[in-house]
CSV table of C-alpha atoms and ligand atoms in Angstrom, one decimal:
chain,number,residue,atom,x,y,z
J,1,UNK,CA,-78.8,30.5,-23.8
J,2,UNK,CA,-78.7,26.9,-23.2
J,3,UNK,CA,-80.4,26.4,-20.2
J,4,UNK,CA,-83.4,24.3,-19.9
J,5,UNK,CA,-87.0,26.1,-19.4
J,6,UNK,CA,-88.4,23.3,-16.3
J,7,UNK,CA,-91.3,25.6,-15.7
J,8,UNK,CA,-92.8,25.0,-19.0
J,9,UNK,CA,-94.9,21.7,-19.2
J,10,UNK,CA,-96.7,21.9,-22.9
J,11,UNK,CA,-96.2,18.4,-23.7
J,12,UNK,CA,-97.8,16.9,-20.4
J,13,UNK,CA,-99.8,13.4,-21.5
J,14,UNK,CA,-98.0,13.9,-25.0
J,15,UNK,CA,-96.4,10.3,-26.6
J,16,UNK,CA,-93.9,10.9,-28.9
J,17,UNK,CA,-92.4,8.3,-30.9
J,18,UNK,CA,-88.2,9.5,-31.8
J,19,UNK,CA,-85.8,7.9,-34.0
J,20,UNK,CA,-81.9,8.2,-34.0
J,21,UNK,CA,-82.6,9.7,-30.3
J,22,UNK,CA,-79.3,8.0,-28.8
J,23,UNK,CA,-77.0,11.2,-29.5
J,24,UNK,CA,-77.1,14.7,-30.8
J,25,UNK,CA,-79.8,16.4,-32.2
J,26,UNK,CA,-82.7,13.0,-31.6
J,27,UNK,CA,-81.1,12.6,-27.8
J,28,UNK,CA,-81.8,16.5,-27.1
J,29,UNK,CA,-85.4,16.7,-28.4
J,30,UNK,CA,-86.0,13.3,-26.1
J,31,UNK,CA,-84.7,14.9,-23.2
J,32,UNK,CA,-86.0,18.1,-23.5
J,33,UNK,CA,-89.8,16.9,-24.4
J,34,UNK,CA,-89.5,14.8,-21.0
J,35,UNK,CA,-88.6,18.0,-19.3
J,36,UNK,CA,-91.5,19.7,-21.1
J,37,UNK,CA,-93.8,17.1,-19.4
J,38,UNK,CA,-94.0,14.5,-22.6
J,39,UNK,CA,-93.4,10.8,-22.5
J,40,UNK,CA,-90.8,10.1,-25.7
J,41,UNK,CA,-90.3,6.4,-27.2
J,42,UNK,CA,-86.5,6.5,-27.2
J,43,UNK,CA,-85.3,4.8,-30.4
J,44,UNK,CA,-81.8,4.4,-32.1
J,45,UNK,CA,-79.9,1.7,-33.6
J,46,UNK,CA,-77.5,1.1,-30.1
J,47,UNK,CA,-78.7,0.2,-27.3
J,48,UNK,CA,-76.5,1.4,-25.1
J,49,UNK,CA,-77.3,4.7,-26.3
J,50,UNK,CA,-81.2,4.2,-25.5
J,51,UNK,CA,-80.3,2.8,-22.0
J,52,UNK,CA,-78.5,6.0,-21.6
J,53,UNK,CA,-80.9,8.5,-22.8
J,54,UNK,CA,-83.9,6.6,-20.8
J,55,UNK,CA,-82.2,6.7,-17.3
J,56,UNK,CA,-81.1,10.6,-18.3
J,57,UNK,CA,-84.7,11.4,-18.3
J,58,UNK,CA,-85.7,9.4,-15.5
J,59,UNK,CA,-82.9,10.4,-13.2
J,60,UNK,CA,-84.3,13.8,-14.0
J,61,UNK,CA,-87.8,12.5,-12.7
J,62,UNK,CA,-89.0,12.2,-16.3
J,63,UNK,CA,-91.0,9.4,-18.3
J,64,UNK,CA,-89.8,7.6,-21.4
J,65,UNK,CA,-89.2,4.0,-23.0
J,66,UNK,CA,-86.6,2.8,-24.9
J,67,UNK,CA,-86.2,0.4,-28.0
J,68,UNK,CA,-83.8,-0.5,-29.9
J,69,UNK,CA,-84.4,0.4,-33.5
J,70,UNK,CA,-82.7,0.5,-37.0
J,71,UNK,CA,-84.9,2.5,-39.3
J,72,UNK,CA,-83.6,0.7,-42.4
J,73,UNK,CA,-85.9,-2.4,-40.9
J,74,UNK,CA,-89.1,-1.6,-42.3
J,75,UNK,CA,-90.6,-4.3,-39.9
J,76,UNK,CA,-88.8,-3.0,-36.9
J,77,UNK,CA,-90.0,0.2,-37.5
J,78,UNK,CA,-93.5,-1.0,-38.1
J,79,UNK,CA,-93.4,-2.7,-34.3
J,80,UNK,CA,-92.2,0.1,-33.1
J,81,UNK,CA,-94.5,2.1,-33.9
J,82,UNK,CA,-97.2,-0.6,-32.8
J,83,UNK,CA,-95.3,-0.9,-29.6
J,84,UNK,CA,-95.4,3.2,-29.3
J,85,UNK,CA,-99.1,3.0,-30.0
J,86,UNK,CA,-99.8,0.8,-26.9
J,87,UNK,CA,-97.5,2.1,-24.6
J,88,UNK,CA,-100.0,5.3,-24.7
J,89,UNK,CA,-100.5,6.5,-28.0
J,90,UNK,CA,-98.8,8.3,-30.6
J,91,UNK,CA,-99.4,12.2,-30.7
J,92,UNK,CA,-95.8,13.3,-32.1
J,93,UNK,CA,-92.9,11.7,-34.2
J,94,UNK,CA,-89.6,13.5,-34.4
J,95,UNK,CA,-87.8,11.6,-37.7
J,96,UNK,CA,-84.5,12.1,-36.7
J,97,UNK,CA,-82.0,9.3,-37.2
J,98,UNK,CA,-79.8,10.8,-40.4
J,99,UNK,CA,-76.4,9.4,-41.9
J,100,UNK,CA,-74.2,10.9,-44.0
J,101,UNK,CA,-71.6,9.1,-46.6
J,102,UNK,CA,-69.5,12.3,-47.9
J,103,UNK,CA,-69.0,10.8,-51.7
J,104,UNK,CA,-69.6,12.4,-54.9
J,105,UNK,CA,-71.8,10.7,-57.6
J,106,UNK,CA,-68.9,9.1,-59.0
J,107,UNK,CA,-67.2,7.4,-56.2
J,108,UNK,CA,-70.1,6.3,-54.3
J,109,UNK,CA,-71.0,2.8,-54.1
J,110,UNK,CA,-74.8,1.7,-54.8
J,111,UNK,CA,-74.5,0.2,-51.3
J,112,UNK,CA,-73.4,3.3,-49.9
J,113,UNK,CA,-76.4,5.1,-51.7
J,114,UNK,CA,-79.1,2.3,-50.6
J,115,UNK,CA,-77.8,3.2,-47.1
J,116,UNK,CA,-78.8,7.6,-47.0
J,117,UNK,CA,-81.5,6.7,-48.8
J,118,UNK,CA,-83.1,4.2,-46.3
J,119,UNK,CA,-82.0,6.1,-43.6
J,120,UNK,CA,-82.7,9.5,-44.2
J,121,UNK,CA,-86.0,9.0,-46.6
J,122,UNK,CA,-87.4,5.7,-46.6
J,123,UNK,CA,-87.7,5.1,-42.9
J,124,UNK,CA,-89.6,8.5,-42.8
J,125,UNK,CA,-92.0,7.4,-45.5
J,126,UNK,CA,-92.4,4.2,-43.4
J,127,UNK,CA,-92.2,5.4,-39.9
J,128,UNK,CA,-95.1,8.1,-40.9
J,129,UNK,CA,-97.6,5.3,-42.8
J,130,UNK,CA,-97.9,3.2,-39.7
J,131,UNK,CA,-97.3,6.3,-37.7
J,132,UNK,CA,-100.7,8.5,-39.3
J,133,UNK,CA,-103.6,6.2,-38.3
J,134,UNK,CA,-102.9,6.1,-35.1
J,135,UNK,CA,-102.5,9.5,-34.9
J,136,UNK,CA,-106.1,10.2,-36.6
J,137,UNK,CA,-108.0,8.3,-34.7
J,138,UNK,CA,-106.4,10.3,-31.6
J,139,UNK,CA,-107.7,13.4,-33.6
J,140,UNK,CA,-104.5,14.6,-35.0
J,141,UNK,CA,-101.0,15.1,-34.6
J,142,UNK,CA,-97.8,16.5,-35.0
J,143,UNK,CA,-95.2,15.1,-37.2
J,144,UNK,CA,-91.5,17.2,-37.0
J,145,UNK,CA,-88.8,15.5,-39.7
J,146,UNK,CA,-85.4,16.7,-39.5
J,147,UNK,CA,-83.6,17.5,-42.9
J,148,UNK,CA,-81.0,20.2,-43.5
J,149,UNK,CA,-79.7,22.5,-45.4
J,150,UNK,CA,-77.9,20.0,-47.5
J,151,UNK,CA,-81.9,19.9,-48.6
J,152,UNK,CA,-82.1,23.5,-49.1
J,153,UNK,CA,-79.2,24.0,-50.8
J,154,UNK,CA,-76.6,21.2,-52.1
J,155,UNK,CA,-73.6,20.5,-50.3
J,156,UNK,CA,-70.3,19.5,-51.9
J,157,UNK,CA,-69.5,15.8,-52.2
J,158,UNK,CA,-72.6,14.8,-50.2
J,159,UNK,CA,-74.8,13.7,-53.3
J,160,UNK,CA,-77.0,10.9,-51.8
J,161,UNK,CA,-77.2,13.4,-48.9
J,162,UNK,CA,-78.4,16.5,-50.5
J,163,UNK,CA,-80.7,14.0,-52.3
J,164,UNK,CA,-82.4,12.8,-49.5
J,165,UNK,CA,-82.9,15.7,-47.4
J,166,UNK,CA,-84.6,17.7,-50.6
J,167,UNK,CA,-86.7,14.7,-50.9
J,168,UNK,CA,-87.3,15.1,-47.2
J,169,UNK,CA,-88.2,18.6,-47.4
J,170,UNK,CA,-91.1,18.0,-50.5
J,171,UNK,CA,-92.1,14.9,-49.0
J,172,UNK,CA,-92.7,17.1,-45.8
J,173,UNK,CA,-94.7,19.4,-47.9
J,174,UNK,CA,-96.5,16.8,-50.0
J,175,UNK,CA,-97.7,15.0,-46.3
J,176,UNK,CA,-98.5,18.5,-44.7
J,177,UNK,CA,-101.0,19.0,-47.8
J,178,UNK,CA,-102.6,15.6,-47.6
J,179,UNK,CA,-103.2,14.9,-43.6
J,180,UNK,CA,-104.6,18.7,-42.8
J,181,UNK,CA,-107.6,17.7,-43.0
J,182,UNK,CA,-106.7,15.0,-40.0
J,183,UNK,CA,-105.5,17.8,-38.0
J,184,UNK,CA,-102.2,16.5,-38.5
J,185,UNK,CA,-99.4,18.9,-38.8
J,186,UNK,CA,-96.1,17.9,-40.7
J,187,UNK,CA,-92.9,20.6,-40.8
J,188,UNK,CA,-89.5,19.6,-40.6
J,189,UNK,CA,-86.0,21.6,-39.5
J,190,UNK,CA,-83.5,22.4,-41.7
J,191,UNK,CA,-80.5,22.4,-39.1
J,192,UNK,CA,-76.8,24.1,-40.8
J,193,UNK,CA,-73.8,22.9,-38.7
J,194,UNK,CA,-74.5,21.3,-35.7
J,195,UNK,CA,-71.8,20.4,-33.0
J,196,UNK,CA,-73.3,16.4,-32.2
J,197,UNK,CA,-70.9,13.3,-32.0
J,198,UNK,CA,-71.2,13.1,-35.6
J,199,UNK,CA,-69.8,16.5,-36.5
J,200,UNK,CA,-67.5,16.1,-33.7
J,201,UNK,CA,-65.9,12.9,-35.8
J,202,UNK,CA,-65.6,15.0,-38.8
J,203,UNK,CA,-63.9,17.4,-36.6
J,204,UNK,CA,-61.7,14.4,-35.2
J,205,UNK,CA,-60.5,13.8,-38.9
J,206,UNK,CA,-60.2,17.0,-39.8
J,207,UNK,CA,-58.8,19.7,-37.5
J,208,UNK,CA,-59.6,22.9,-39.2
J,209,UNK,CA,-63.1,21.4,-39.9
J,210,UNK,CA,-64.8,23.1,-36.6
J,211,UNK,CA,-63.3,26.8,-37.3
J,212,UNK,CA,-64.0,26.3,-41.5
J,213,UNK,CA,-67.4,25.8,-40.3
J,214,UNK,CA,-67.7,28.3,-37.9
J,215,UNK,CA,-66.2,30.5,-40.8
J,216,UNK,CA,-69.0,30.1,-43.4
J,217,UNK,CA,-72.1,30.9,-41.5
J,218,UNK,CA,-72.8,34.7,-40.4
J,219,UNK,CA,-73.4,34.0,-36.6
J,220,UNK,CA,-69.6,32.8,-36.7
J,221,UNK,CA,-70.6,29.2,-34.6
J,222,UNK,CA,-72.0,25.8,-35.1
J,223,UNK,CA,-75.2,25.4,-32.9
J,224,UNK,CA,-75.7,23.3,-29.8
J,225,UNK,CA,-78.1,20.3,-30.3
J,226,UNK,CA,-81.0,22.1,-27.9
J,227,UNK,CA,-80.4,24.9,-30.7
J,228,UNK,CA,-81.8,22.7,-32.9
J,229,UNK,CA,-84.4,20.8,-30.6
J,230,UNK,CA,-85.7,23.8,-29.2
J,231,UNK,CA,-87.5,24.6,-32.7
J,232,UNK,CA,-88.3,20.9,-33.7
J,233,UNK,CA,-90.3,21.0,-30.5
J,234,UNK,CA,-92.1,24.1,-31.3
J,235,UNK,CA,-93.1,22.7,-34.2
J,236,UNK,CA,-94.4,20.0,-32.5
J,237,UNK,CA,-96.0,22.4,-29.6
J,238,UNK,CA,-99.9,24.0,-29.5
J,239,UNK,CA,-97.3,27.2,-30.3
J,240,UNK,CA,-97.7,26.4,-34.2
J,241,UNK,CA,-100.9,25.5,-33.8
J,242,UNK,CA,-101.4,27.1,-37.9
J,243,UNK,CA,-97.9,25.8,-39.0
J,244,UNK,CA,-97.8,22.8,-41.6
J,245,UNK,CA,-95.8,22.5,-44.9
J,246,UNK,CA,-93.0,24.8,-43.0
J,247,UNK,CA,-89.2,24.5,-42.9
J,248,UNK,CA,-87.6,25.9,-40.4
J,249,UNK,CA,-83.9,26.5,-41.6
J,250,UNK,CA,-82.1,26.8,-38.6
J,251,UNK,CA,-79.1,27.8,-39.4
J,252,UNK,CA,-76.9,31.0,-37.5
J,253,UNK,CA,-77.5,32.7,-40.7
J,254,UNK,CA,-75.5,30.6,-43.3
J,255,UNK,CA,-79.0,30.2,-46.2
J,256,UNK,CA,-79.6,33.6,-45.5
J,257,UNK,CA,-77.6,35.0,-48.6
J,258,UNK,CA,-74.0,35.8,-49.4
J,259,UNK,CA,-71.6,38.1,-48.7
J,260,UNK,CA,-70.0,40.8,-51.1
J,261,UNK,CA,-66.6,41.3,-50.0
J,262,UNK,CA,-66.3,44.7,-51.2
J,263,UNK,CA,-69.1,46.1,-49.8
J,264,UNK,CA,-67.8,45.3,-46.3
J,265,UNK,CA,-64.8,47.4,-47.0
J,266,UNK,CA,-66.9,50.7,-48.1
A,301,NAD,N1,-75.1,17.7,-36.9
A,301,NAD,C1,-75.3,18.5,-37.9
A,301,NAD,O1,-74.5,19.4,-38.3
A,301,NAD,C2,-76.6,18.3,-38.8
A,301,NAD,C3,-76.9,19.2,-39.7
A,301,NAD,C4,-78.0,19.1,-40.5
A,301,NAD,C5,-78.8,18.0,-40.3
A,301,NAD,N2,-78.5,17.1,-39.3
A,301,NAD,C6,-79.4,15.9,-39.2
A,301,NAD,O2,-79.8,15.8,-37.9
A,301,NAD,C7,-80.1,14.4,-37.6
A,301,NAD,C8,-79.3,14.0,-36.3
A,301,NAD,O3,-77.9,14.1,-36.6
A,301,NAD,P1,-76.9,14.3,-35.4
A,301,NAD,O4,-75.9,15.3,-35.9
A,301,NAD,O5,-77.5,14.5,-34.1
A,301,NAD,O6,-76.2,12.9,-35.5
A,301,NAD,P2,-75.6,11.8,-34.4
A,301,NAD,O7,-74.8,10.9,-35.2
A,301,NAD,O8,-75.1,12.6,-33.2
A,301,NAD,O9,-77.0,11.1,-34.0
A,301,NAD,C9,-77.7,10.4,-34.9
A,301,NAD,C10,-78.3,9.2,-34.2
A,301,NAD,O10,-79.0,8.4,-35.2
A,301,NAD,C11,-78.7,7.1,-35.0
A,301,NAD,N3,-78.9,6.4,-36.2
A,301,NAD,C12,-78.1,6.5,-37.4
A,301,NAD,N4,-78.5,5.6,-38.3
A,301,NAD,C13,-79.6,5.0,-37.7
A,301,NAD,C14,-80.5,3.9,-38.2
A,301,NAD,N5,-80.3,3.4,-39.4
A,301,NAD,N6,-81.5,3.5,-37.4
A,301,NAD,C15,-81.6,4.1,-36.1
A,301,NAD,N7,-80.8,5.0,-35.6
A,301,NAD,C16,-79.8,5.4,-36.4
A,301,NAD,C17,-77.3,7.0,-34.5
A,301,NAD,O11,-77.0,5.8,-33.8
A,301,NAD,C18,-77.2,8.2,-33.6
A,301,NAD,O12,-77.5,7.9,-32.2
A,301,NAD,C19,-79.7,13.6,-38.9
A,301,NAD,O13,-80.9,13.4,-39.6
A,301,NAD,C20,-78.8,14.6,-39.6
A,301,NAD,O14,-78.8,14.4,-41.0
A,301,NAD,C21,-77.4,17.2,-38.6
């Protein structure tokens, strides 16, 4: 299920610029579009985790930089993207860096809410500006955001992050509608449970967390990260050549509709 496809090289000459590409979901569309032939931009806040993803590629006889990045520095993100630009171009960006602060409206903090916002929104408004020229006067692009199902539908005590990943999927929409006519494409992923470090540190709190999760969603499982990358880099791919405005919910099932216990039993 998991294994990679090394035969297929549809991102050869492809740049991509990725944030929060240090672990999880980000690291596995990095590595993956350097197996596909691509040259990635590894960003994420820690270094370490960019020196680690970077040699992973290239140990694997891939190609890919690394930079350090926080997406909540808008001027940061603006040189990275300049840096991206130079280093070969920009044809793709995966928006992947994401945080999530499980408070309700009441007890979270305006800090706390400053911090999803930037994270999950504003450094996609920002990383997509500098991002777009450069990409039309290539002659178009790809642009792949990942949001969630918190966007879809809410999620309990995660108000800042249902927020900002419904503002994700519209502002996906609302980009898709204004830069077809630059040949850029812009869809996003709508992942459901994921197993990534971060989930794994819910899981580390919570020890029933993994199986409760596994419980709600039809396919019984939380997905692997290449689960998730696997679309984002369709998306990206010649394969949705016609796709834009699109989110793929990928999700084992759990958005699909809900069960009637009865029924089951008749
Ligand atoms: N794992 C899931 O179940 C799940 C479900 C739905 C959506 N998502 C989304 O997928 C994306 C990736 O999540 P993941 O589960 O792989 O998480 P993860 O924590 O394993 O990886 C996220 C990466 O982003 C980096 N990052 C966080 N804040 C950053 C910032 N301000 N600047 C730069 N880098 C930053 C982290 O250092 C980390 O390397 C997020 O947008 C998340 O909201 C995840």
């Amino acid at each position: 299920m998991n294994q990679a496809n090394h035969s297929r090289r549809d991102f050869e000459k492809k740049f991509a610029f990725v944030t929060g590409a240090g672990s999880g979901i980000g690291r596995s569309i990095a590595i993956e579009f350097a197996e596909r032939g691509g040259v990635p931009l590894v960003t994420d806040r820690d270094a370490s985790l960019v020196d680690e993803v970077v040699d992973t590629i290239r140990s694997r006889g891939g190609q890919a930089s690394g930079m350090r990045l926080d997406v909540r520095d808008a001027q940061c993100l603006r040189d990275a993207i300049e840096a991206c630009a130079e280093l070969g171009g920009i044809d793709i960006v995966f928006n992947v860096a994401g945080t999530n602060i499980p408070r309700n409206v009441e007890t979270m903090d305006e800090e706390e809410w400053q911090t999803v916002m930037e994270t999950n929104l504003t450094s996609i408004f920002r990383s997509c500006k500098h991002a777009i020229p450069h990409m039309r006067r290539r002659g178009g692009g790809a642009i792949v955001n990942v949001a969630s199902i918190a966007g879809v539908m809410a999620e309990n005590r995660c108000g800042a992050y249902s927020a900002s990943k419904g503002a994700v999927v519209l502002l996906t929409k609302n980009m898709a509608m204004d830069f077809a006519r630059d040949n850029i494409r812009v869809n996003a992923v709508a992942p459901g449970s994921t197993r990534t470090p971060r989930t794994e540190q819910y899981w580390q709190r919570s020890p029933t967390g993994k199986s409760e999760a596994a419980e709600l969603c039809p396919m019984k499982r939380s997905a692997e990260p290449t689960e998730i990358a696997r679309p984002a880099l369709f998306l990206a791919s010649e394969d949705a050549s016609y796709i834009t405005g699109a989110i793929l919910v990928v999700d084992g099932g759990l958005t699909a509709g809900f069960r009637i216990p009865t029924f089951d039993r008749m």
